[in-house]
Amino acid sequence: MDSPDTATRYSRQVRFPLIGPAGQERLGAARILLVGCGALGAGLAEMLVRSGVGTLVLVDRDVVDATNLGRQSTYTNEDVERRLPKAAALAHHLAAFNPLVKLVPCVTEFTPATAPELLADVELVLDGTDNLETRYLINDLCVRAAMPWIYGACVGSSGMTANIVPGETPCLRCLFPDPPPPGTLETCETAGIIAPAAMLVASVQAAEALKFLTGARAAVRRSLLRFELWPWRCFELGAAAAPRADCPCCAERKFPFAEAAASSRTAVLCGRHSVQLRPASPLRVELGVLAERLARFHQVKQNDWVLHFEAEGVHFTLFEDGRALLTGVNDPVAARTLFDRIIGT
Ligand SMILES: [Zn+2]
């Protein structure tokens, strides 16, 4: 069967008077960047693709894992079995929902080195990440470039979101001047998470994105929204707040997160019993050549984006951009040692 025509597909949304035909047209011309394709990101991506955004750039550093299936929409058992990267799997599923949207999957990490290319020509950045390091980097880059972004976070049954419009609303560092020391905040691993919390944050973010992208800037919410679903509580803070006069980012124009080299070559991933190792400098790996070498000692499987194998009870996933994901280990030093022994530096 043919794909429905554009007018039919978007008819109910166009009938909503605050969007209308002009808003839909603007939405169809918009290019946006989604950083992180987990529970928030997959939910956001699905809503925006179905609503008819023009181009969606999807970036994620991870592969689909069985623990994701309990809450991250669109992913399937087959994605887990094939160990597909989230950005690639999500783009594949989204294309089936709406072939009119241009999808640009990027299987990489959002860092100061990769960001300029990912941000090119976008008009809005959506936060679907699960870590503060990346959010502070997004904040630095967006405030520096006067580009709006939509912060979102969730854990347990709670969620938080804010629209950050540089020069108009408080930025992430106005709200939380410095990231807390690692290990002090609850994560999906320590506190768990229920799917509705993620979907509610994603829904609020998607609604705000639609306001931005259809040209309804005056309707964009200016408060920090925080809620808990279980038990129910909801707080809306700082509806009239402006950027802080002493904000290191907005006022002093200091952008340490954007200017830092990637702070560490290892990262322990949220809720995954996994460690990511990244190369000291950007590189491109010939996965086919590496697979041949490793196949002498290990049972190696490969798809278009990654190769993977098991060694010493640890599951290795190797990406073209030189990153490695080691699942079954929590200690970064142990992960690095094992990587050096099995793959070499
Ligand atoms: Zn600020």
Short mmCIF file of C-alpha atoms and ligand atoms in Angstrom, two decimals:
data_model
loop_
_atom_site.label_atom_id
_atom_site.label_comp_id
_atom_site.label_asym_id
_atom_site.label_seq_id
_atom_site.Cartn_x
_atom_site.Cartn_y
_atom_site.Cartn_z
CA MET A 1 0.00 0.00 0.00
CA ASP A 2 1.19 3.49 -0.81
CA SER A 3 2.25 5.80 2.00
CA PRO A 4 -0.55 8.24 2.98
CA ASP A 5 -0.16 11.65 1.37
CA THR A 6 1.14 14.54 3.42
CA ALA A 7 -2.20 16.29 3.85
CA THR A 8 -3.89 13.15 5.17
CA ARG A 9 -1.02 12.17 7.44
CA TYR A 10 -0.88 15.48 9.29
CA SER A 11 -4.58 16.45 9.01
CA ARG A 12 -5.46 16.17 12.73
CA GLN A 13 -2.41 18.10 13.81
CA VAL A 14 -3.01 20.82 11.21
CA ARG A 15 -6.60 21.10 12.45
CA PHE A 16 -5.22 22.04 15.89
CA PRO A 17 -5.56 25.83 15.57
CA LEU A 18 -2.32 26.75 17.35
CA ILE A 19 -0.35 24.85 14.68
CA GLY A 20 -2.45 25.16 11.51
CA PRO A 21 -1.08 24.82 7.95
CA ALA A 22 1.59 27.53 8.42
CA GLY A 23 2.94 25.87 11.59
CA GLN A 24 3.02 22.48 9.91
CA GLU A 25 4.96 23.92 6.99
CA ARG A 26 7.54 25.45 9.32
CA LEU A 27 7.85 22.15 11.18
CA GLY A 28 8.47 20.35 7.89
CA ALA A 29 11.37 22.68 7.10
CA ALA A 30 13.05 22.31 10.52
CA ARG A 31 16.26 20.43 11.22
CA ILE A 32 16.82 19.36 14.82
CA LEU A 33 19.43 17.41 16.76
CA LEU A 34 18.53 14.75 19.33
CA VAL A 35 21.40 13.83 21.64
CA GLY A 36 20.81 10.41 23.20
CA CYS A 37 18.40 7.73 21.98
CA GLY A 38 17.43 6.07 25.28
CA ALA A 39 14.00 6.24 26.92
CA LEU A 40 13.64 10.00 26.56
CA GLY A 41 15.25 10.16 23.13
CA ALA A 42 13.33 7.28 21.56
CA GLY A 43 10.01 8.70 22.83
CA LEU A 44 10.87 12.19 21.64
CA ALA A 45 12.04 10.95 18.26
CA GLU A 46 8.88 8.94 17.67
CA MET A 47 6.57 11.87 18.48
CA LEU A 48 8.52 14.36 16.36
CA VAL A 49 8.86 12.04 13.39
CA ARG A 50 5.15 11.21 13.44
CA SER A 51 4.39 14.94 13.70
CA GLY A 52 6.41 15.66 10.54
CA VAL A 53 9.63 17.42 11.53
CA GLY A 54 11.80 18.00 8.43
CA THR A 55 15.17 16.50 9.40
CA LEU A 56 16.09 14.69 12.60
CA VAL A 57 19.75 14.08 13.42
CA LEU A 58 20.01 11.22 15.93
CA VAL A 59 23.18 10.69 17.91
CA ASP A 60 23.87 7.91 20.40
CA ARG A 61 27.00 6.09 21.52
CA ASP A 62 25.37 2.89 22.73
CA VAL A 63 23.87 -0.37 21.44
CA VAL A 64 20.37 -1.68 22.24
CA ASP A 65 20.45 -3.84 25.38
CA ALA A 66 17.84 -6.17 26.93
CA THR A 67 17.47 -3.81 29.93
CA ASN A 68 16.27 -1.07 27.52
CA LEU A 69 13.22 -3.03 26.35
CA GLY A 70 11.24 -2.35 29.54
CA ARG A 71 10.86 1.34 28.78
CA GLN A 72 12.54 2.53 25.58
CA SER A 73 9.89 2.75 22.88
CA THR A 74 10.36 1.37 19.35
CA TYR A 75 13.26 -1.02 20.16
CA THR A 76 12.72 -4.75 19.61
CA ASN A 77 14.13 -8.11 20.70
CA GLU A 78 15.77 -8.39 17.30
CA ASP A 79 17.67 -5.12 17.87
CA VAL A 80 19.08 -6.65 21.06
CA GLU A 81 19.99 -9.95 19.39
CA ARG A 82 21.76 -8.12 16.56
CA ARG A 83 23.40 -5.69 19.03
CA LEU A 84 22.39 -2.79 16.79
CA PRO A 85 23.51 0.71 17.73
CA LYS A 86 20.55 2.69 19.10
CA ALA A 87 20.86 5.53 16.57
CA ALA A 88 20.80 3.09 13.63
CA ALA A 89 18.00 0.89 15.03
CA LEU A 90 15.87 3.91 15.92
CA ALA A 91 16.29 5.50 12.47
CA HIS A 92 15.32 2.18 10.88
CA HIS A 93 12.10 1.91 12.92
CA LEU A 94 11.22 5.61 12.51
CA ALA A 95 11.54 5.40 8.73
CA ALA A 96 8.71 2.85 8.76
CA PHE A 97 6.48 5.26 10.73
CA ASN A 98 7.05 8.21 8.43
CA PRO A 99 9.17 8.02 5.28
CA LEU A 100 8.74 11.78 4.67
CA VAL A 101 11.16 12.72 7.45
CA LYS A 102 14.88 12.84 6.69
CA LEU A 103 16.69 10.82 9.36
CA VAL A 104 20.42 11.16 9.95
CA PRO A 105 21.64 8.46 12.38
CA CYS A 106 25.08 9.12 13.89
CA VAL A 107 26.64 6.22 15.81
CA THR A 108 29.06 8.24 17.86
CA GLU A 109 29.47 10.11 21.11
CA PHE A 110 28.51 13.78 21.51
CA THR A 111 31.83 15.42 22.46
CA PRO A 112 33.52 18.79 21.80
CA ALA A 113 35.20 17.08 18.84
CA THR A 114 32.08 15.63 17.20
CA ALA A 115 29.64 18.41 18.16
CA PRO A 116 30.36 21.02 15.43
CA GLU A 117 29.38 18.69 12.59
CA LEU A 118 26.32 17.37 14.47
CA LEU A 119 25.09 20.89 15.28
CA ALA A 120 25.50 22.26 11.75
CA ASP A 121 22.30 23.94 10.48
CA VAL A 122 20.08 22.73 13.34
CA GLU A 123 17.66 25.14 15.01
CA LEU A 124 16.90 23.24 18.22
CA VAL A 125 18.72 20.64 20.35
CA LEU A 126 16.82 18.03 22.35
CA ASP A 127 18.36 16.40 25.41
CA GLY A 128 17.76 12.67 25.51
CA THR A 129 20.98 11.92 27.38
CA ASP A 130 21.43 10.05 30.63
CA ASN A 131 24.45 11.90 31.99
CA LEU A 132 25.41 15.35 33.24
CA GLU A 133 28.75 15.53 31.45
CA THR A 134 26.94 15.62 28.11
CA ARG A 135 24.23 18.03 29.35
CA TYR A 136 26.79 20.59 30.54
CA LEU A 137 28.51 20.27 27.17
CA ILE A 138 25.20 20.84 25.33
CA ASN A 139 24.55 23.86 27.57
CA ASP A 140 27.96 25.42 26.86
CA LEU A 141 27.67 24.90 23.11
CA CYS A 142 24.08 26.13 22.87
CA VAL A 143 24.54 29.23 25.06
CA ARG A 144 27.71 30.09 23.13
CA ALA A 145 25.85 29.78 19.81
CA ALA A 146 22.55 31.33 21.13
CA MET A 147 20.72 28.13 20.18
CA PRO A 148 17.73 26.92 22.23
CA TRP A 149 17.76 23.47 23.78
CA ILE A 150 15.32 21.41 25.85
CA TYR A 151 16.69 19.78 28.97
CA GLY A 152 15.08 16.57 30.20
CA ALA A 153 15.94 14.02 32.89
CA CYS A 154 14.20 11.15 34.64
CA VAL A 155 14.89 8.56 37.33
CA GLY A 156 12.63 6.39 39.49
CA SER A 157 9.15 7.86 39.02
CA SER A 158 10.37 11.45 38.79
CA GLY A 159 11.24 13.75 35.93
CA MET A 160 12.49 17.27 35.29
CA THR A 161 12.55 19.44 32.20
CA ALA A 162 13.29 23.03 31.19
CA ASN A 163 13.42 25.00 27.97
CA ILE A 164 16.72 26.82 27.76
CA VAL A 165 16.60 29.88 25.52
CA PRO A 166 19.96 31.66 25.73
CA GLY A 167 19.62 35.27 26.83
CA GLU A 168 15.95 34.82 27.79
CA THR A 169 15.64 31.99 30.32
CA PRO A 170 18.05 30.58 32.94
CA CYS A 171 20.54 28.13 31.44
CA LEU A 172 21.53 24.80 33.02
CA ARG A 173 24.37 26.52 34.93
CA CYS A 174 22.02 29.29 36.16
CA LEU A 175 19.90 26.47 37.63
CA PHE A 176 22.72 24.14 38.75
CA PRO A 177 26.03 26.04 38.61
CA ASP A 178 28.29 23.00 38.78
CA PRO A 179 27.79 19.31 38.17
CA PRO A 180 27.70 17.36 41.45
CA PRO A 181 30.59 15.00 42.20
CA PRO A 182 30.27 11.69 40.31
CA GLY A 183 28.26 9.07 42.16
CA THR A 184 26.18 11.51 44.27
CA LEU A 185 23.04 11.53 42.14
CA GLU A 186 20.60 8.66 41.80
CA THR A 187 20.72 6.92 38.42
CA CYS A 188 18.50 4.43 36.64
CA GLU A 189 20.84 1.76 37.99
CA THR A 190 20.61 2.80 41.66
CA ALA A 191 17.00 4.02 41.84
CA GLY A 192 15.46 2.18 38.91
CA ILE A 193 12.97 3.84 36.59
CA ILE A 194 9.42 3.31 35.39
CA ALA A 195 8.53 3.88 31.75
CA PRO A 196 5.74 6.44 32.38
CA ALA A 197 8.21 8.82 34.04
CA ALA A 198 10.36 8.83 30.91
CA MET A 199 7.39 9.09 28.58
CA LEU A 200 5.92 12.03 30.50
CA VAL A 201 9.18 14.01 30.34
CA ALA A 202 9.52 13.14 26.64
CA SER A 203 5.92 14.25 26.00
CA VAL A 204 6.46 17.61 27.68
CA GLN A 205 9.73 18.09 25.77
CA ALA A 206 8.03 17.15 22.48
CA ALA A 207 5.18 19.62 23.08
CA GLU A 208 7.68 22.41 23.76
CA ALA A 209 9.66 21.40 20.67
CA LEU A 210 6.49 21.71 18.58
CA LYS A 211 5.99 25.25 19.91
CA PHE A 212 9.56 26.21 18.95
CA LEU A 213 9.44 24.57 15.54
CA THR A 214 6.01 25.80 14.45
CA GLY A 215 7.00 29.37 15.28
CA ALA A 216 5.01 29.75 18.52
CA ARG A 217 7.97 31.09 20.51
CA ALA A 218 5.75 33.20 22.80
CA ALA A 219 4.00 30.03 24.00
CA VAL A 220 7.23 28.30 25.07
CA ARG A 221 7.17 27.46 28.82
CA ARG A 222 9.74 29.39 30.86
CA SER A 223 9.67 27.41 34.12
CA LEU A 224 11.63 24.46 35.48
CA LEU A 225 9.10 21.64 35.72
CA ARG A 226 9.61 18.83 38.24
CA PHE A 227 7.24 16.00 39.02
CA GLU A 228 6.98 12.68 40.76
CA LEU A 229 4.43 10.17 39.54
CA TRP A 230 4.49 7.81 42.52
CA PRO A 231 3.35 9.39 44.83
CA TRP A 232 2.08 12.23 42.65
CA ARG A 233 3.71 15.62 43.20
CA CYS A 234 4.38 18.43 40.75
CA PHE A 235 6.40 21.63 41.08
CA GLU A 236 6.83 24.49 38.66
CA LEU A 237 9.67 26.84 39.55
CA GLY A 238 10.92 30.20 38.31
CA ALA A 239 8.28 30.93 35.68
CA ALA A 240 9.46 34.53 35.41
CA ALA A 241 13.18 33.90 35.96
CA ALA A 242 15.84 35.46 33.74
CA PRO A 243 19.46 34.32 33.26
CA ARG A 244 21.46 34.88 36.45
CA ALA A 245 23.70 37.96 36.50
CA ASP A 246 26.51 35.86 37.99
CA CYS A 247 26.13 32.80 35.75
CA PRO A 248 29.57 31.63 34.59
CA CYS A 249 28.04 30.64 31.25
CA CYS A 250 25.38 33.29 30.42
CA ALA A 251 27.05 36.28 32.11
CA GLU A 252 30.79 35.56 32.20
CA ARG A 253 30.77 33.73 28.84
CA LYS A 254 33.01 30.92 30.14
CA PHE A 255 32.52 27.60 28.37
CA PRO A 256 34.80 25.08 30.10
CA PHE A 257 32.80 22.02 29.04
CA ALA A 258 32.95 23.00 25.36
CA GLU A 259 36.61 23.87 25.53
CA ALA A 260 37.79 20.78 27.44
CA ALA A 261 39.31 17.89 25.61
CA ALA A 262 37.18 14.80 26.20
CA SER A 263 37.65 14.67 29.97
CA SER A 264 38.38 11.00 30.29
CA ARG A 265 38.99 8.05 28.06
CA THR A 266 36.54 5.93 30.03
CA ALA A 267 32.92 6.30 31.08
CA VAL A 268 30.80 3.92 33.13
CA LEU A 269 27.42 3.79 31.39
CA CYS A 270 24.15 4.36 33.26
CA GLY A 271 22.52 1.13 34.37
CA ARG A 272 24.46 -1.06 32.01
CA HIS A 273 27.19 -2.86 33.99
CA SER A 274 29.30 -1.50 31.12
CA VAL A 275 32.37 0.62 30.56
CA GLN A 276 32.97 2.65 27.42
CA LEU A 277 36.56 3.20 26.31
CA ARG A 278 37.26 5.93 23.79
CA PRO A 279 40.46 6.50 21.84
CA ALA A 280 42.78 9.31 22.92
CA SER A 281 42.28 11.01 19.55
CA PRO A 282 39.61 10.61 16.86
CA LEU A 283 40.19 7.74 14.47
CA ARG A 284 38.39 5.51 12.02
CA VAL A 285 38.65 1.72 12.43
CA GLU A 286 38.40 -0.75 9.55
CA LEU A 287 36.09 -3.19 11.31
CA GLY A 288 36.53 -5.85 8.62
CA VAL A 289 40.30 -5.96 9.12
CA LEU A 290 39.95 -6.03 12.89
CA ALA A 291 37.34 -8.80 12.64
CA GLU A 292 39.72 -10.96 10.62
CA ARG A 293 42.46 -10.60 13.19
CA LEU A 294 40.18 -11.25 16.17
CA ALA A 295 38.45 -14.20 14.48
CA ARG A 296 41.59 -16.29 14.95
CA PHE A 297 40.89 -16.42 18.70
CA HIS A 298 37.24 -15.38 19.19
CA GLN A 299 33.83 -15.93 17.68
CA VAL A 300 33.30 -12.54 16.08
CA LYS A 301 29.96 -11.23 14.77
CA GLN A 302 29.62 -8.12 12.66
CA ASN A 303 26.85 -5.90 11.32
CA ASP A 304 26.99 -2.65 9.35
CA TRP A 305 28.00 -0.59 12.39
CA VAL A 306 29.73 -2.74 15.02
CA LEU A 307 31.55 -5.99 15.63
CA HIS A 308 31.16 -7.94 18.83
CA PHE A 309 32.53 -10.99 20.62
CA GLU A 310 32.97 -12.38 24.12
CA ALA A 311 36.21 -12.92 25.99
CA GLU A 312 36.78 -13.82 29.64
CA GLY A 313 33.09 -13.35 30.46
CA VAL A 314 33.02 -9.80 29.06
CA HIS A 315 31.07 -8.79 25.95
CA PHE A 316 33.05 -6.50 23.64
CA THR A 317 31.35 -4.17 21.14
CA LEU A 318 33.71 -2.26 18.84
CA PHE A 319 32.59 0.81 16.85
CA GLU A 320 34.01 2.37 13.68
CA ASP A 321 34.90 5.57 15.56
CA GLY A 322 37.37 3.65 17.72
CA ARG A 323 35.17 3.31 20.81
CA ALA A 324 34.75 0.03 22.65
CA LEU A 325 31.91 -0.94 24.95
CA LEU A 326 32.75 -3.65 27.48
CA THR A 327 29.66 -5.19 29.10
CA GLY A 328 30.05 -7.36 32.19
CA VAL A 329 32.55 -5.12 33.92
CA ASN A 330 32.12 -1.99 36.11
CA ASP A 331 35.69 -1.06 36.91
CA PRO A 332 37.26 1.29 34.32
CA VAL A 333 40.80 0.16 35.10
CA ALA A 334 39.90 -3.51 34.74
CA ALA A 335 38.10 -2.70 31.47
CA ARG A 336 41.10 -0.80 30.07
CA THR A 337 43.48 -3.62 31.09
CA LEU A 338 41.31 -6.25 29.43
CA PHE A 339 40.94 -4.14 26.28
CA ASP A 340 44.69 -3.60 25.98
CA ARG A 341 45.37 -7.29 26.45
CA ILE A 342 42.81 -8.53 23.93
CA ILE A 343 42.68 -5.80 21.29
CA GLY A 344 45.85 -3.81 21.88
CA THR A 345 46.11 -0.01 21.90
ZN ZN B 1 23.26 30.74 32.73
#
